[in-house]
Coordinates of C-alpha atoms and ligand atoms in Angstrom, one line a residue:
X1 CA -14.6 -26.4 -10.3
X2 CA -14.4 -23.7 -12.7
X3 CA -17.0 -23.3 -15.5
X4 CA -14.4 -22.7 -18.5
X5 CA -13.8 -25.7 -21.0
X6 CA -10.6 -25.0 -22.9
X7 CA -10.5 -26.0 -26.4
X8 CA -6.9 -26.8 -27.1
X9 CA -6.7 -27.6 -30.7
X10 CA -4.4 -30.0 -32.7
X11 CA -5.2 -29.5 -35.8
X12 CA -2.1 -28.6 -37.2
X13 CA 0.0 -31.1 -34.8
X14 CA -2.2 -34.0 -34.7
X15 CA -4.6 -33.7 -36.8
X16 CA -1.7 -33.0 -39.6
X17 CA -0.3 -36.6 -38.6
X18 CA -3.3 -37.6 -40.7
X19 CA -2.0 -39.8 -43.5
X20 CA -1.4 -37.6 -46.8
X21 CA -2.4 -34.5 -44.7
X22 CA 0.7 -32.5 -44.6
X23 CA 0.3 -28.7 -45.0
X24 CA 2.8 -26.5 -46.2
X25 CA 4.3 -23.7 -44.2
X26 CA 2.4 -20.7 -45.6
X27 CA -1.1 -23.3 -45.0
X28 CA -0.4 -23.9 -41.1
X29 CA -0.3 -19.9 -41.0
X30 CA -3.5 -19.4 -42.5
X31 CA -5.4 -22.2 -40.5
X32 CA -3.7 -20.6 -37.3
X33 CA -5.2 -17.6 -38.1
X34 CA -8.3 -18.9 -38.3
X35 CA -8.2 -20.6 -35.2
X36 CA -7.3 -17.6 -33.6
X37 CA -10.4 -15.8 -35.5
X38 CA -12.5 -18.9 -34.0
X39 CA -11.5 -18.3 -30.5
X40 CA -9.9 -21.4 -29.3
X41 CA -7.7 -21.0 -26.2
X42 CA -4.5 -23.0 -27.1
X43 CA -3.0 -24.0 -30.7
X44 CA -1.1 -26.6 -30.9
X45 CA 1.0 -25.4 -34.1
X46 CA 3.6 -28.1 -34.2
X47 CA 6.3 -31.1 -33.2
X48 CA 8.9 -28.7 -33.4
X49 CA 11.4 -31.7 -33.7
X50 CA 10.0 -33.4 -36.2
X51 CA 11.6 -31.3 -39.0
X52 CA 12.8 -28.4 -39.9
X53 CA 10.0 -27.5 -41.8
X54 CA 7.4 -28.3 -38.6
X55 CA 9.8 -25.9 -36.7
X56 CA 9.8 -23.5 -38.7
X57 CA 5.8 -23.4 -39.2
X58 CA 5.5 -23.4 -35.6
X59 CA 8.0 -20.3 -35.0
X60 CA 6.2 -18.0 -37.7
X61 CA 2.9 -19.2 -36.2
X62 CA 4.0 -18.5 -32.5
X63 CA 5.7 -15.0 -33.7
X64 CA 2.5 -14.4 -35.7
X65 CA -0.2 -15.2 -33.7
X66 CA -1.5 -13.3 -30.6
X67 CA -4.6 -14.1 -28.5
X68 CA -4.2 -17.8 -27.9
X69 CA -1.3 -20.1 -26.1
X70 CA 1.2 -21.3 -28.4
X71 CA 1.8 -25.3 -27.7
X72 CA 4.8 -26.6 -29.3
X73 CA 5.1 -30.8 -28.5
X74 CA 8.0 -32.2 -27.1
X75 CA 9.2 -36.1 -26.3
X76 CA 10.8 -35.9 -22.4
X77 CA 14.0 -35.6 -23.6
X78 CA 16.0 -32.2 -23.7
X79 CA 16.7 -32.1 -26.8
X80 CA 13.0 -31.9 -27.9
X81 CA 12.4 -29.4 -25.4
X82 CA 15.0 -27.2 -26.3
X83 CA 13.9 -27.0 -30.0
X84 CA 9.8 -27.0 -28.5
X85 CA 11.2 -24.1 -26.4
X86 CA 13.5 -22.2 -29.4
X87 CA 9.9 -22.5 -31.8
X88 CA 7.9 -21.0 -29.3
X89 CA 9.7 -18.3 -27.1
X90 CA 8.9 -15.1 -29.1
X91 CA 4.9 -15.6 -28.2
X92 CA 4.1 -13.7 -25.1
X93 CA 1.9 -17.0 -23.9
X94 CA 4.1 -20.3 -24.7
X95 CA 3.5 -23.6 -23.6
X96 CA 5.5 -26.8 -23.7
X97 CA 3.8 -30.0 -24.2
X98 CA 6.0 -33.1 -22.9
X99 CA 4.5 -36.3 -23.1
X100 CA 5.8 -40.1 -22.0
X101 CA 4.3 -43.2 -22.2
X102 CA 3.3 -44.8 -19.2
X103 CA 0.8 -48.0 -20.1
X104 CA 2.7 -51.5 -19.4
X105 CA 2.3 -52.1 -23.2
X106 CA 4.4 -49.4 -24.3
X107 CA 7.0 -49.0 -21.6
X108 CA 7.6 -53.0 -22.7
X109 CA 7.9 -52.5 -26.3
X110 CA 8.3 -49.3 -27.2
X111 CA 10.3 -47.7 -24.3
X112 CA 12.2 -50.3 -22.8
X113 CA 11.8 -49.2 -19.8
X114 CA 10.8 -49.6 -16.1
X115 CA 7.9 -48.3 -14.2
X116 CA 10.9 -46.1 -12.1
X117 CA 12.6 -45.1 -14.9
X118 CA 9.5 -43.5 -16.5
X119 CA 8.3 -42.2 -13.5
X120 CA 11.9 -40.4 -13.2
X121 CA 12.5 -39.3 -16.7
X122 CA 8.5 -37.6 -16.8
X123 CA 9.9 -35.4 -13.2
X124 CA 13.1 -34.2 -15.0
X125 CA 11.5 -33.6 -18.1
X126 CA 8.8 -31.3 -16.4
X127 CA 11.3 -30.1 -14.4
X128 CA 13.5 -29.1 -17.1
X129 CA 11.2 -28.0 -19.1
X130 CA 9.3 -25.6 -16.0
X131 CA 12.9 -24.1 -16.2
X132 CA 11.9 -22.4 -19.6
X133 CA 8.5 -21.6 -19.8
X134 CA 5.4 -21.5 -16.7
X135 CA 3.1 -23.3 -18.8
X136 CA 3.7 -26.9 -19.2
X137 CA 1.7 -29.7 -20.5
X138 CA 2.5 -33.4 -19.7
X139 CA 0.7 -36.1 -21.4
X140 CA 0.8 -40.0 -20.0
X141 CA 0.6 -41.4 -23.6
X142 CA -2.0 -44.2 -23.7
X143 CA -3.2 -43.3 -20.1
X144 CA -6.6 -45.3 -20.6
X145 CA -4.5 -48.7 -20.9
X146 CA -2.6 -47.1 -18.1
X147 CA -2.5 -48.7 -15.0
X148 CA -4.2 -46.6 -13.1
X149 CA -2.3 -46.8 -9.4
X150 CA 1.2 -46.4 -11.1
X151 CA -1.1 -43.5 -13.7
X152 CA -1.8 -41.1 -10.8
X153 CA 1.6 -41.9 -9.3
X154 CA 2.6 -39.9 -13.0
X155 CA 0.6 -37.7 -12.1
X156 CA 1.2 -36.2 -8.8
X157 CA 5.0 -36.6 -9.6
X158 CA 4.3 -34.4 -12.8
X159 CA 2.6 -31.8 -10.8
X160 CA 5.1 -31.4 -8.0
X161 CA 7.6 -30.7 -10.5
X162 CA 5.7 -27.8 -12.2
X163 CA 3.1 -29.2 -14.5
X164 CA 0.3 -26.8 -14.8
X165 CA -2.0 -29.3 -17.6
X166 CA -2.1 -33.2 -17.4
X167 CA -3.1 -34.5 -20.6
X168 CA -5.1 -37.4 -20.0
X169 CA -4.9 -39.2 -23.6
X170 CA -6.8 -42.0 -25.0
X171 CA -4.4 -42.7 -27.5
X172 CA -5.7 -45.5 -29.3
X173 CA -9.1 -44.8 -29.0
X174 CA -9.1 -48.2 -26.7
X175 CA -11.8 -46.4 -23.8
X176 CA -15.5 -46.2 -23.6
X177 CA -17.3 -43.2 -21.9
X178 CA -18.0 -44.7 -18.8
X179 CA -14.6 -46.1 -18.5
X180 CA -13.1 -42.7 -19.9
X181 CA -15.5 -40.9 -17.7
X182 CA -14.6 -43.2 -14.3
X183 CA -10.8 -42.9 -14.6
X184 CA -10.9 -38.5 -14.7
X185 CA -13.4 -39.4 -12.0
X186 CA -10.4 -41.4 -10.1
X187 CA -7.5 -39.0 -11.0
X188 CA -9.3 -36.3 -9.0
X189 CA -10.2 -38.3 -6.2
X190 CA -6.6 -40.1 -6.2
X191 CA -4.4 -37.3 -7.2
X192 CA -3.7 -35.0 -3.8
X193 CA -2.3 -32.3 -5.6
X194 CA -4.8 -32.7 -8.7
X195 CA -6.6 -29.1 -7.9
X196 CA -2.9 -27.2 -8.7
X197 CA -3.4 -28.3 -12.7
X198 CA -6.0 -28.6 -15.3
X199 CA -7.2 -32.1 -16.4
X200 CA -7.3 -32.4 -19.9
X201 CA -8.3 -34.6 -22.4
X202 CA -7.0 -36.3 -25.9
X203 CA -9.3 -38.9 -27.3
X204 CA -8.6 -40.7 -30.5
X205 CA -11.5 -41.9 -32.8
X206 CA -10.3 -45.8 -33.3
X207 CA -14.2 -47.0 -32.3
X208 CA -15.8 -44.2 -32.7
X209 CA -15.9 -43.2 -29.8
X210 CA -13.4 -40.0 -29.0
X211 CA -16.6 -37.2 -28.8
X212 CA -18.6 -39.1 -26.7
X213 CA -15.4 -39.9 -24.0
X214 CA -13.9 -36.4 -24.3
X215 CA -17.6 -35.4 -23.2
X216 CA -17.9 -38.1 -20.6
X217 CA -14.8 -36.7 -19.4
X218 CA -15.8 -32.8 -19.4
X219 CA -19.0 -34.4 -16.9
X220 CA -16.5 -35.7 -15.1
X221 CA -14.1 -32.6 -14.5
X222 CA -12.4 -32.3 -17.7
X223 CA -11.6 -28.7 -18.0
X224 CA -9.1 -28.9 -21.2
X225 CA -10.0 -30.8 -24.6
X226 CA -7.9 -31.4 -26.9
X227 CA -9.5 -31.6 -30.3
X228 CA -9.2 -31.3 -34.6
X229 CA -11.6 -29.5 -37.0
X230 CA -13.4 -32.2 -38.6
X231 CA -11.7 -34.5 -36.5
X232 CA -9.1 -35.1 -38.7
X233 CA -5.9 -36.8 -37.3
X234 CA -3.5 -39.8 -36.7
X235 CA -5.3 -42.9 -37.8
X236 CA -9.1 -42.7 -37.4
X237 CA -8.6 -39.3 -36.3
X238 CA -8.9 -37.0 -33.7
X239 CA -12.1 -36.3 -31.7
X240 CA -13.7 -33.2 -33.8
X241 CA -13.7 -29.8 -32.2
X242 CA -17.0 -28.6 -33.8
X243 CA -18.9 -31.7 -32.3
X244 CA -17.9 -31.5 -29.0
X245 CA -18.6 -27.9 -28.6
X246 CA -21.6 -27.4 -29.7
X247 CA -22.8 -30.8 -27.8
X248 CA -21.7 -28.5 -24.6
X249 CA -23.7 -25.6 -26.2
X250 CA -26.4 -27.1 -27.0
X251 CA -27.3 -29.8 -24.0
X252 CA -26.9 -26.9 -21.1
X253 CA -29.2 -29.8 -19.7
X254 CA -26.6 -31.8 -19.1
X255 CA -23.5 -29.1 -19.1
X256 CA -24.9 -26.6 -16.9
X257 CA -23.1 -23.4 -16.0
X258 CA -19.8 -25.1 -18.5
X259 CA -19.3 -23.3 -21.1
X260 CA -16.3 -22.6 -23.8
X261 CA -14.7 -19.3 -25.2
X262 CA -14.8 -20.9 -29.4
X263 CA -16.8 -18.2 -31.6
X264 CA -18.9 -21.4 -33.0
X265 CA -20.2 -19.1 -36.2
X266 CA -16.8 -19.2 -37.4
X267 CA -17.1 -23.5 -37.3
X268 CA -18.2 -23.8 -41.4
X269 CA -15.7 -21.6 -42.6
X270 CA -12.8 -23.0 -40.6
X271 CA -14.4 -26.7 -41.9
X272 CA -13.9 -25.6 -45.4
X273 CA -10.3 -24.5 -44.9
X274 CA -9.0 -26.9 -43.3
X275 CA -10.7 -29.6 -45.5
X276 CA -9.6 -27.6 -49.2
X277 CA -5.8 -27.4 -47.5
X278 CA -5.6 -30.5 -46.0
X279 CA -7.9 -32.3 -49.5
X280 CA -9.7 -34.2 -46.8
X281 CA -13.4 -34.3 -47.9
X282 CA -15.9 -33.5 -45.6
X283 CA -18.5 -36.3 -45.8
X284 CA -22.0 -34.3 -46.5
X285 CA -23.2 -36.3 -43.6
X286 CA -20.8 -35.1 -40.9
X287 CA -22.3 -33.4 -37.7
X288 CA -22.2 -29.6 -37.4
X289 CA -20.4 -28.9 -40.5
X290 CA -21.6 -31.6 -43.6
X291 CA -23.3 -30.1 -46.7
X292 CA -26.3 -32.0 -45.3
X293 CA -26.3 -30.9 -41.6
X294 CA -29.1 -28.5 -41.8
X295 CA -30.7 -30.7 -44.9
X296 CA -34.4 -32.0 -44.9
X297 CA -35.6 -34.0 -47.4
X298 CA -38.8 -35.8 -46.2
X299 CA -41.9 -34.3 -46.6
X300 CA -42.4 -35.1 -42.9
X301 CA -39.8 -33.3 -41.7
X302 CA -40.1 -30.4 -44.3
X303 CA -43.2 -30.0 -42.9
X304 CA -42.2 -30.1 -39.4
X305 CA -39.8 -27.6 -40.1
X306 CA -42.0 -25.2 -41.9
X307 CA -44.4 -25.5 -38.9
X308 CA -41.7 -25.1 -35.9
X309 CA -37.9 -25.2 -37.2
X310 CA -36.5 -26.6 -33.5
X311 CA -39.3 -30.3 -34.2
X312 CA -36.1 -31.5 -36.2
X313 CA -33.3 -28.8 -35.8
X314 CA -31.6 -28.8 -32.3
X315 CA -29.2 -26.0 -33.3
X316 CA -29.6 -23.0 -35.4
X317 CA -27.7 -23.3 -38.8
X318 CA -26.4 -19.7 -38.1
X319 CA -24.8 -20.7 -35.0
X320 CA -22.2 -22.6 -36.5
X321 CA -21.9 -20.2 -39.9
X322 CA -24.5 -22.2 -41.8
X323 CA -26.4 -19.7 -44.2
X324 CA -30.1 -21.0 -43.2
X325 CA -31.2 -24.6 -43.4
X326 CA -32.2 -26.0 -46.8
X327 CA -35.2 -27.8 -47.9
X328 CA -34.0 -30.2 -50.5
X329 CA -36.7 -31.1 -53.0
X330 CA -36.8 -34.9 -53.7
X331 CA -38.9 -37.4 -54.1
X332 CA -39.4 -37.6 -50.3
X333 CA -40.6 -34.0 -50.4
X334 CA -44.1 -33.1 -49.5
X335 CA -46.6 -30.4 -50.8
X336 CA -45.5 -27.8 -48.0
X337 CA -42.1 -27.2 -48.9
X338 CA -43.2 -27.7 -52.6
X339 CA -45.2 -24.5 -52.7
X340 CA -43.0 -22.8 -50.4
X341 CA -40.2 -22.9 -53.2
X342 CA -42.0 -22.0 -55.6
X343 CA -43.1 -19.0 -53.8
X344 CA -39.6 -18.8 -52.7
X345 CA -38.8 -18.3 -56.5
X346 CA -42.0 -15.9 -57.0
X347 CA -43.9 -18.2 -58.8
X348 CA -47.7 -17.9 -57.3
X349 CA -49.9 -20.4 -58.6
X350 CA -53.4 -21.4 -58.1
X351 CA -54.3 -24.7 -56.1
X352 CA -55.1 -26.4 -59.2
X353 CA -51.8 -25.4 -61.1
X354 CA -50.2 -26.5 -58.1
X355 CA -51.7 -29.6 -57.8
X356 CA -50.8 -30.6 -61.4
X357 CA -46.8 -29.4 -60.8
X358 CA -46.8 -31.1 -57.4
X359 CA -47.9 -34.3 -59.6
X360 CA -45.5 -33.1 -62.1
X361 CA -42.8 -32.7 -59.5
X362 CA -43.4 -36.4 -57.6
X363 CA -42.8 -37.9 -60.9
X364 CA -39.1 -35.7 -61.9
X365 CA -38.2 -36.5 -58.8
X366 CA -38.8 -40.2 -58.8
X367 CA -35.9 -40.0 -61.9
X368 CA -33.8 -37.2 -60.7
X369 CA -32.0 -37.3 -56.8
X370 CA -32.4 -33.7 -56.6
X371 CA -34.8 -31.2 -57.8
X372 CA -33.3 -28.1 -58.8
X373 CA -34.8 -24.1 -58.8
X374 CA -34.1 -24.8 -62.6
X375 CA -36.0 -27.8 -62.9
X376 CA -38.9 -26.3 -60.7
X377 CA -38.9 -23.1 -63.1
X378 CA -38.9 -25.7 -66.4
X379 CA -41.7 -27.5 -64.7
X380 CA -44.2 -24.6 -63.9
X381 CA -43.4 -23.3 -67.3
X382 CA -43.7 -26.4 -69.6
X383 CA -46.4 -28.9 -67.6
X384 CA -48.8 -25.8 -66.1
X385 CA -48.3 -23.1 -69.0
X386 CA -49.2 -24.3 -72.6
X387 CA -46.4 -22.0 -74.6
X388 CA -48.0 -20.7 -78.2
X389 CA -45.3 -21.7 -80.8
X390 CA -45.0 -18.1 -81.7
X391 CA -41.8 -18.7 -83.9
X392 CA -41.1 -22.1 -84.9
X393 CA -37.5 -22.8 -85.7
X394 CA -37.7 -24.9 -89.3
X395 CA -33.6 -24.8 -90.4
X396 CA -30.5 -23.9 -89.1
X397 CA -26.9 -24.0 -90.7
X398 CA -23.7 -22.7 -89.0
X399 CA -20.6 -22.7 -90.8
X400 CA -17.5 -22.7 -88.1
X401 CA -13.9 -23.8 -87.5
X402 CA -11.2 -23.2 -85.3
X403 CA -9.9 -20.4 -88.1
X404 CA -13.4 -18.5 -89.3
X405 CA -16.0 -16.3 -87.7
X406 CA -19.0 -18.4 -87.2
X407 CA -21.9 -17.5 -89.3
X408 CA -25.3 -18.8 -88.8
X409 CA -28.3 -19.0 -90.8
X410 CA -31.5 -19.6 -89.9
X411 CA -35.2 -20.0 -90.9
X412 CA -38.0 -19.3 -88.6
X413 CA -41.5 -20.2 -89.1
X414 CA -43.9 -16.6 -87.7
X415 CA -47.8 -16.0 -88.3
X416 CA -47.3 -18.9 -91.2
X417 CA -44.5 -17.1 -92.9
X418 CA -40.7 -18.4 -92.9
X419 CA -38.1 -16.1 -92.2
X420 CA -34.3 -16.5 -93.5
X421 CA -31.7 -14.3 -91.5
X422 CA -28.1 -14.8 -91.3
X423 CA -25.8 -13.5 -88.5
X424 CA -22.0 -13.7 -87.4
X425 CA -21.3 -14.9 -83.5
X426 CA -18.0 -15.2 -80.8
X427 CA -19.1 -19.3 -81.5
X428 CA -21.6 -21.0 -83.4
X429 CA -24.3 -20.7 -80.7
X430 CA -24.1 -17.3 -80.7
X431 CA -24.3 -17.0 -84.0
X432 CA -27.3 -19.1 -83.9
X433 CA -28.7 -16.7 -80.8
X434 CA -28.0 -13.6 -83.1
X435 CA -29.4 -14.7 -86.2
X436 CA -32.9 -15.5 -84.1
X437 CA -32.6 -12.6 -82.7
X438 CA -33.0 -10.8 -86.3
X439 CA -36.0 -12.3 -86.8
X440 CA -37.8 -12.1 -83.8
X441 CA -36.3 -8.2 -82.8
X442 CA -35.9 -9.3 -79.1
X443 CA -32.5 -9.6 -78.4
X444 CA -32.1 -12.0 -75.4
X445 CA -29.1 -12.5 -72.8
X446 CA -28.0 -15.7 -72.3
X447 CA -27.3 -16.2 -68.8
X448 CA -26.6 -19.9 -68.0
X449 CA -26.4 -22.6 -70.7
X450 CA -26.2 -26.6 -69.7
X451 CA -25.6 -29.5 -72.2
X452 CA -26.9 -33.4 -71.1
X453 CA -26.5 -36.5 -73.2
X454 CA -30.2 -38.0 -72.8
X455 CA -29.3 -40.9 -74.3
X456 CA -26.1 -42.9 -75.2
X457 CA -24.0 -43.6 -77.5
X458 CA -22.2 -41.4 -80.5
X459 CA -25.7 -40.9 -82.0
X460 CA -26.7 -39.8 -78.7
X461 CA -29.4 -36.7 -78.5
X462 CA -28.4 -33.6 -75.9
X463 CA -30.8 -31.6 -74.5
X464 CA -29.8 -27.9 -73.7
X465 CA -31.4 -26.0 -71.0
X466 CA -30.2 -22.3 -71.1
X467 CA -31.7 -19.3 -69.0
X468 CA -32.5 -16.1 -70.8
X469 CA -32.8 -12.6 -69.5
X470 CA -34.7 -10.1 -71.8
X471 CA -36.3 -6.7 -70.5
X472 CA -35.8 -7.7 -66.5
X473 CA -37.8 -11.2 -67.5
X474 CA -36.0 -14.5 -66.9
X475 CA -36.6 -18.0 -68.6
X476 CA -35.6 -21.7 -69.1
X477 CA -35.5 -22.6 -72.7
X478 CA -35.1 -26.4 -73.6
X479 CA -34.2 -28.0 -77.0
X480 CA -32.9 -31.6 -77.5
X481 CA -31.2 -32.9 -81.1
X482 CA -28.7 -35.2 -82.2
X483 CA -26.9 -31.8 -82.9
X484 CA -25.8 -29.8 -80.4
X485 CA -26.1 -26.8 -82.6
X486 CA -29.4 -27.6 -83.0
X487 CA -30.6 -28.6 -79.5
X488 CA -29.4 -24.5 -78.9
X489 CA -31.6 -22.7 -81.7
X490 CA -34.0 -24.8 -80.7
X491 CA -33.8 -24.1 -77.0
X492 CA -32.9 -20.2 -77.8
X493 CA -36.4 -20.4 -79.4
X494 CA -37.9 -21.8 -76.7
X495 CA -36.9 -19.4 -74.6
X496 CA -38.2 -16.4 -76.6
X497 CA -41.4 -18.0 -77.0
X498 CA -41.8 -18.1 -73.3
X499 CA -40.3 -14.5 -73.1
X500 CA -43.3 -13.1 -75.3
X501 CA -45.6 -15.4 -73.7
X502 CA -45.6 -13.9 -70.3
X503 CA -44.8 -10.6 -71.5
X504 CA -48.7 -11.3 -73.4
X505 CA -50.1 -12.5 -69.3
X506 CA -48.8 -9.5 -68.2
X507 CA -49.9 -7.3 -71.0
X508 CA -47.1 -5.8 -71.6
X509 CA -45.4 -6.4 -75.3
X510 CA -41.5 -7.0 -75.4
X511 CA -41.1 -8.1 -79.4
X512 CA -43.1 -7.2 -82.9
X513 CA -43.2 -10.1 -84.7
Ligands
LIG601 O1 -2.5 -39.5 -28.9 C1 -1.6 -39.2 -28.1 O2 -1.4 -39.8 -27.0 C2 -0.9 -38.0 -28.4 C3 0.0 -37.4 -27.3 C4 1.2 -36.9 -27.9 C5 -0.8 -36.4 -26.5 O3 -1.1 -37.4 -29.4
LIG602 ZN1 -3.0 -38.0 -30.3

């Protein structure tokens, strides 16, 4: 048996057959270039058939793309392989794809047809289609409710008459693994001729279940799956490409020598693409590629991690194009992964101070699903650092409308003496900023400013958190009001108290007051 497990993606054939999935022209190009840039060994660009449009996506793609086989899907009628054939032709390595039902279920109902007939029109199909191209494909549809006897009889037929792939699909998602795994088993002990093709594989997701029997097939002698990113597809979907190969990368247990050609770091980016074209959201939970894949939230695993990464990480996050993993601080966090942030963020405190933001922090975090680099920054600064009211912010008034220049005035309250200055801003808050800024002769960058409603209602007060940047120094500066206005001065304030405070730890002076 050889050691190669082709990954013969349908992402843009099946996996488009996802309800409200469609992709325009120019978007199956781009994902097909992708694919290629991820390595798989056949693309399945198209139903060439189905519509002009499909045809046309699938010619550009097959004239476009190099590196990979070009699959274009076919029924077993001529017609459909003609216009599979016409799509394809210009790529130097085409394939057809035929596939016929043969389960009793829908030969009755949806064919029509005898067991002979079927047998008879899969040969001349294949045969017809071996005419145009050396590489065809011919899938049994619904094989696993197949009857097996009159399944292999398919099969041999199909390779006699040139077949150089059977596609072995599960196309309801009816099978379980050791059922799937038992009848790829049976087709190569049944099928004489079985060694002159590859067996591949098509599982759907209706239980759950299409990774698990694509991989009980590839322990069976599989050696072709076909797949989606992010399993998308008809129905329930497709069994997901990422999932499948990096459970054959990662259990070499199990896998052995197998081994597939797909350049896994390329897996998150190709997630992303295919999810922003397709506007299927990638649940954060989903394996190899969810936001939360490489996540850890309890302090027990945090720890672990810290400790040894592979106690609760069986694959490393850069293996499938993962930045690093992340150590998301909630309330099930622990003191480990606590201080490593902060020190993370370059914010070395004593074990006392640390104790008292870890308290700090349990308590945020019982309130707040995440915790932030902001909110750990506000924490050490307002729990652990008592900030000297240096300049106290007593009035503010901003005349503005959509037709004037704002203007702000101010009064600020230093070394028991109030200050009035008066400035002009793009806005009202950066008139505000300005007029501060007069007083207290630092002048301060604003780099990121957020508004919340703490409360409800009309009368409800908002608290504004915005990041300043003086002299290479960065800080959080909070304010809440009624007024929005307000809440800003106030934070803007905030914020340059906190500047000159740590200039004064540091003993180095940024403002004279
Ligand atoms: O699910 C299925 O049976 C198919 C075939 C066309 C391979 O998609
Ligand atoms: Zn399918």
């Amino acid at each position: 048996m050889p050691d190669k497990v082709y990954i013969f993606d349908t992402t843009l054939r099946d996996g488009e057959q996802c309800p409200g999935a469609s992709l325009e022209e120019a978007e199956k190009l781009e994902v097909a270039h992708q694919l290629a840039r991820l390595n798989v060994d056949i693309i399945e660009a198209g139903f060439p058939i189905a519509s002009p449009g499909d045809f046309r996506a699938v010619q550009k793609i097959a004239k476009q793309i190099k590196g990979p086989v070009i699959a274009g899907l076919a029924r077993a009628l001529k017609a459909d392989i003609d216009t599979a054939f016409d799509a394809v032709k210009s790529n130097p390595r085409p394939r057809i794809h035929v596939f016929l039902a043969t389960s009793k279920i829908h030969m009755q109902y949806k064919l029509q047809k005898a067991e002979g007939e079927v047998l008879r029109q899969a040969v001349e199909s294949v045969t017809y289609a071996k005419k145009k191209v050396s590489d065809v494909e011919f899938s049994p549809e619904d094989a696993a409710r197949s009857d097996r006897d009159f399944l292999c009889r398919v099969i041999e037929a199909v390779i006699d008459a040139g077949a150089t792939t059977v596609n072995i699909p599960d196309t309801v998602g009816y099978a379980f693994p050791y059922e799937f795994g038992d009848l790829i088993r049976t087709i190569r002990e049944r099928v004489p001729n079985i060694h002159k093709a590859v067996i591949s594989v098509h599982c759907h997701d209706d239980l759950g279940l299409s990774v698990a029997n694509s991989l009980a097939a590839v322990a069976n002698g599989a050696r072709q799956v076909e797949c989606t990113i992010n399993g998308i597809g008809e129905r329930a979907g497709n069994a997901s490409m990422e999932e499948i190969v990096m459970a054959i990368h990662t259990r070499k247990d199990v896998f052995k020598d197998l081994y597939t050609g797909v350049k896994t770091q390329e897996f998150c980016k190709t997630s992303r693409l295919v999810s922003t074209l397709t506007g299927f959201i990638v649940p954060p939970n989903k394996a190899i590629v969810g936001q939360n894949a490489f996540s850890h939230e309890s302090g027990i695993h945090q720890d672990g991690v810290l400790k040894y990464v592979r106690t609760y990480e069986i694959m490393r996050p850069e293996d499938v194009g993962f930045g690093e993993s992340r150590l998301v601080l909630g309330k099930h966090s622990g003191r480990h992964a606590f201080t490593v942030r902060l020190k993370q963020l370059g914010m070395e405190l004593s074990k006392e101070e640390i104790d008292r933001a870890f308290e700090r922090f349990k308590k945020t975090a019982d309130k707040k699903k995440e915790i932030y680099d902001e909110d750990l920054f506000a924490l050490v600064e307002d729990e652990l650092v008592s900030i000297p009211e240096i300049f106290l912010l007593s009035e503010v008034k901003v005349e503005t409308g959509s037709e004037i220049t704002p203007v702000a005035t101010v009064k600020v309250k230093a070394h028991g003496k109030v200050v009035e200055a008066k400035a002009k801003g793009s806005g009202p808050v950066d008139a505000c900023c300005k007029a501060v800024d007069k007083v207290t002769k630092l002048h301060g960058e604003l780099v990121d400013y957020a508004l919340h409603g703490v409360t409800g209602g009309k009368d409800a007060m908002g608290e504004v958190t915005m990041r300043v940047r003086a002299k290479g120094k960065m800080v959080t500066g909070r304010g809440a009001s009624t007024d929005v206005i307000v809440a800003s001065a106030k934070a803007y304030v905030n914020a340059v108290n906190k500047l000159i405070h740590q200039q004064a730890r540091q003993g180095t002076a940024l403002a004279h007051p």
